[in-house]
Coordinates of N, CA and C in Angstrom, one line a residue:
M612 N 0.8 -1.2 0.0 CA 0.0 0.0 0.0 C 0.9 1.3 0.0
D613 N 1.9 1.3 -0.8 CA 2.7 2.5 -0.8 C 2.1 3.7 -1.5
N614 N 0.8 3.6 -1.9 CA 0.1 4.8 -2.5 C -0.6 5.6 -1.4
I615 N -0.6 5.0 -0.2 CA -1.3 5.7 0.9 C -0.2 6.4 1.8
I616 N -0.4 7.7 2.1 CA 0.5 8.4 3.0 C 0.0 8.3 4.4
K617 N -1.3 8.7 4.6 CA -1.8 8.6 6.0 C -3.3 8.7 5.9
T618 N -4.0 8.3 7.0 CA -5.4 8.5 7.1 C -5.6 9.6 8.1
I619 N -6.5 10.5 7.7 CA -6.7 11.7 8.6 C -8.1 11.6 9.2
D620 N -8.4 12.3 10.2 CA -9.7 12.3 10.8 C -10.7 13.2 10.0
N621 N -11.8 13.3 10.6 CA -12.9 14.1 9.9 C -12.6 15.6 9.9
D622 N -11.5 16.1 10.4 CA -11.2 17.5 10.4 C -10.5 17.9 9.1
M623 N -11.0 17.4 8.0 CA -10.4 17.8 6.7 C -10.4 19.3 6.5
T624 N -9.3 19.8 6.1 CA -9.1 21.3 5.9 C -10.2 21.8 5.0
P625 N -11.0 22.8 5.4 CA -12.0 23.4 4.5 C -11.3 23.9 3.3
R626 N -12.0 23.8 2.1 CA -11.4 24.3 0.9 C -12.5 24.7 -0.1
F627 N -12.1 25.4 -1.2 CA -13.0 25.6 -2.3 C -12.2 25.5 -3.6
G628 N -12.9 25.4 -4.7 CA -12.3 25.3 -6.0 C -11.7 23.9 -6.3
H629 N -12.2 22.9 -5.5 CA -11.7 21.6 -5.7 C -12.7 20.8 -6.6
T630 N -12.3 19.5 -6.9 CA -13.3 18.6 -7.5 C -13.5 17.5 -6.5
L631 N -14.7 16.9 -6.6 CA -15.0 15.7 -5.7 C -15.9 14.8 -6.6
T632 N -15.3 13.6 -6.9 CA -16.0 12.7 -7.8 C -16.2 11.4 -7.2
L633 N -17.5 10.9 -7.3 CA -17.9 9.6 -6.8 C -17.2 8.6 -7.7
V634 N -16.4 7.7 -7.2 CA -15.7 6.7 -8.1 C -16.2 5.3 -7.8
C635 N -16.9 5.0 -6.8 CA -17.5 3.7 -6.5 C -18.7 3.8 -5.7
K636 N -19.8 3.3 -6.2 CA -21.1 3.4 -5.4 C -21.6 2.1 -5.0
A637 N -20.8 1.0 -5.2 CA -21.2 -0.3 -4.8 C -21.5 -0.3 -3.3
K638 N -22.6 -1.0 -2.8 CA -22.9 -1.0 -1.4 C -21.8 -1.5 -0.6
G639 N -21.4 -0.7 0.4 CA -20.4 -1.0 1.3 C -19.0 -0.6 0.9
Q640 N -18.9 -0.1 -0.4 CA -17.6 0.3 -0.9 C -17.6 1.7 -1.5
E641 N -18.6 2.5 -1.0 CA -18.8 3.8 -1.6 C -17.5 4.7 -1.2
K642 N -17.0 5.4 -2.3 CA -15.9 6.3 -2.1 C -15.9 7.3 -3.1
A643 N -15.2 8.4 -2.8 CA -15.1 9.6 -3.7 C -13.7 10.1 -3.7
V644 N -13.2 10.7 -4.8 CA -11.9 11.3 -4.9 C -12.0 12.8 -4.9
L645 N -11.2 13.4 -4.0 CA -11.1 14.9 -4.0 C -9.8 15.3 -4.5
F646 N -9.7 16.3 -5.4 CA -8.5 16.8 -6.0 C -8.4 18.3 -5.9
G647 N -7.3 18.8 -5.4 CA -7.0 20.2 -5.4 C -7.8 21.1 -4.5
G648 N -7.9 22.3 -4.9 CA -8.7 23.3 -4.1 C -7.8 24.3 -3.5
V649 N -8.4 25.3 -2.9 CA -7.7 26.4 -2.2 C -8.1 26.4 -0.7
T650 N -7.1 26.5 0.1 CA -7.3 26.5 1.5 C -6.8 27.8 2.1
G651 N -7.2 28.2 3.3 CA -6.8 29.4 4.0 C -7.9 30.3 4.3
S652 N -7.6 31.5 4.8 CA -8.5 32.5 5.2 C -7.8 33.8 5.4
D653 N -8.6 34.9 5.5 CA -8.0 36.2 5.8 C -7.0 36.6 4.8
N654 N -7.3 36.4 3.5 CA -6.4 36.8 2.4 C -5.1 36.1 2.4
H655 N -5.0 35.0 3.1 CA -3.8 34.1 3.0 C -4.2 32.7 2.5
Y656 N -4.2 32.5 1.2 CA -4.7 31.3 0.6 C -3.5 30.5 0.0
S657 N -3.7 29.2 -0.1 CA -2.8 28.3 -0.7 C -3.5 27.4 -1.7
I658 N -3.0 27.3 -2.9 CA -3.5 26.4 -4.0 C -2.9 25.0 -3.7
N659 N -3.8 24.0 -3.7 CA -3.3 22.7 -3.4 C -3.5 21.7 -4.6
S660 N -2.6 20.7 -4.7 CA -2.7 19.7 -5.7 C -2.8 18.3 -5.0
D661 N -3.3 18.4 -3.7 CA -3.5 17.1 -3.0 C -4.6 16.3 -3.6
T662 N -4.5 15.0 -3.4 CA -5.5 14.0 -3.8 C -5.9 13.2 -2.6
Y663 N -7.2 13.1 -2.3 CA -7.7 12.3 -1.2 C -8.8 11.4 -1.6
V664 N -8.9 10.2 -1.0 CA -10.0 9.4 -1.2 C -10.9 9.5 0.1
Y665 N -12.2 9.7 -0.1 CA -13.1 9.7 1.0 C -13.9 8.4 1.0
Y666 N -13.8 7.6 2.1 CA -14.5 6.4 2.3 C -15.8 6.7 3.0
I667 N -16.9 6.7 2.3 CA -18.2 7.2 2.8 C -18.7 6.4 4.0
G668 N -18.5 5.1 3.9 CA -19.0 4.2 5.0 C -18.3 4.5 6.3
T669 N -17.0 4.7 6.3 CA -16.3 5.0 7.5 C -16.1 6.4 7.8
K670 N -16.4 7.3 6.9 CA -16.3 8.7 7.0 C -14.8 9.1 7.3
T671 N -13.9 8.5 6.6 CA -12.5 8.8 6.7 C -11.8 9.3 5.4
W672 N -10.8 10.1 5.5 CA -10.0 10.5 4.4 C -8.7 9.8 4.3
T673 N -8.2 9.5 3.1 CA -6.9 8.9 2.9 C -6.2 9.8 1.9
K674 N -5.0 10.3 2.2 CA -4.3 11.1 1.3 C -3.4 10.2 0.4
L675 N -3.5 10.4 -0.9 CA -2.7 9.6 -1.8 C -1.3 10.2 -2.1
N676 N -0.3 9.4 -2.2 CA 1.0 9.9 -2.5 C 1.0 10.3 -4.0
R677 N 1.4 11.5 -4.3 CA 1.3 12.0 -5.7 C 2.3 11.3 -6.6
N678 N 3.4 10.7 -6.0 CA 4.3 9.9 -6.8 C 3.8 8.6 -7.4
Y679 N 2.7 8.1 -6.7 CA 2.1 6.9 -7.1 C 1.2 7.1 -8.3
I680 N 0.6 8.3 -8.4 CA -0.3 8.6 -9.5 C 0.5 9.0 -10.8
K681 N 0.3 8.2 -11.8 CA 1.1 8.4 -13.0 C 0.2 8.6 -14.2

């Protein structure tokens, strides 16, 4: 599983300008992929190229290693 960096809790950093795509809706395997977005506040913003998988059943996020995605 070298494509997984870490699992984070439900305190995913709020963002805007991202994409969120449902990639599996099979019962018990529902998940979506989030890519990019802008984070920050008070005129201090960062553009991100992070990729996360959201496991709907467990309500957890897993950050993917960008070196794995080719």
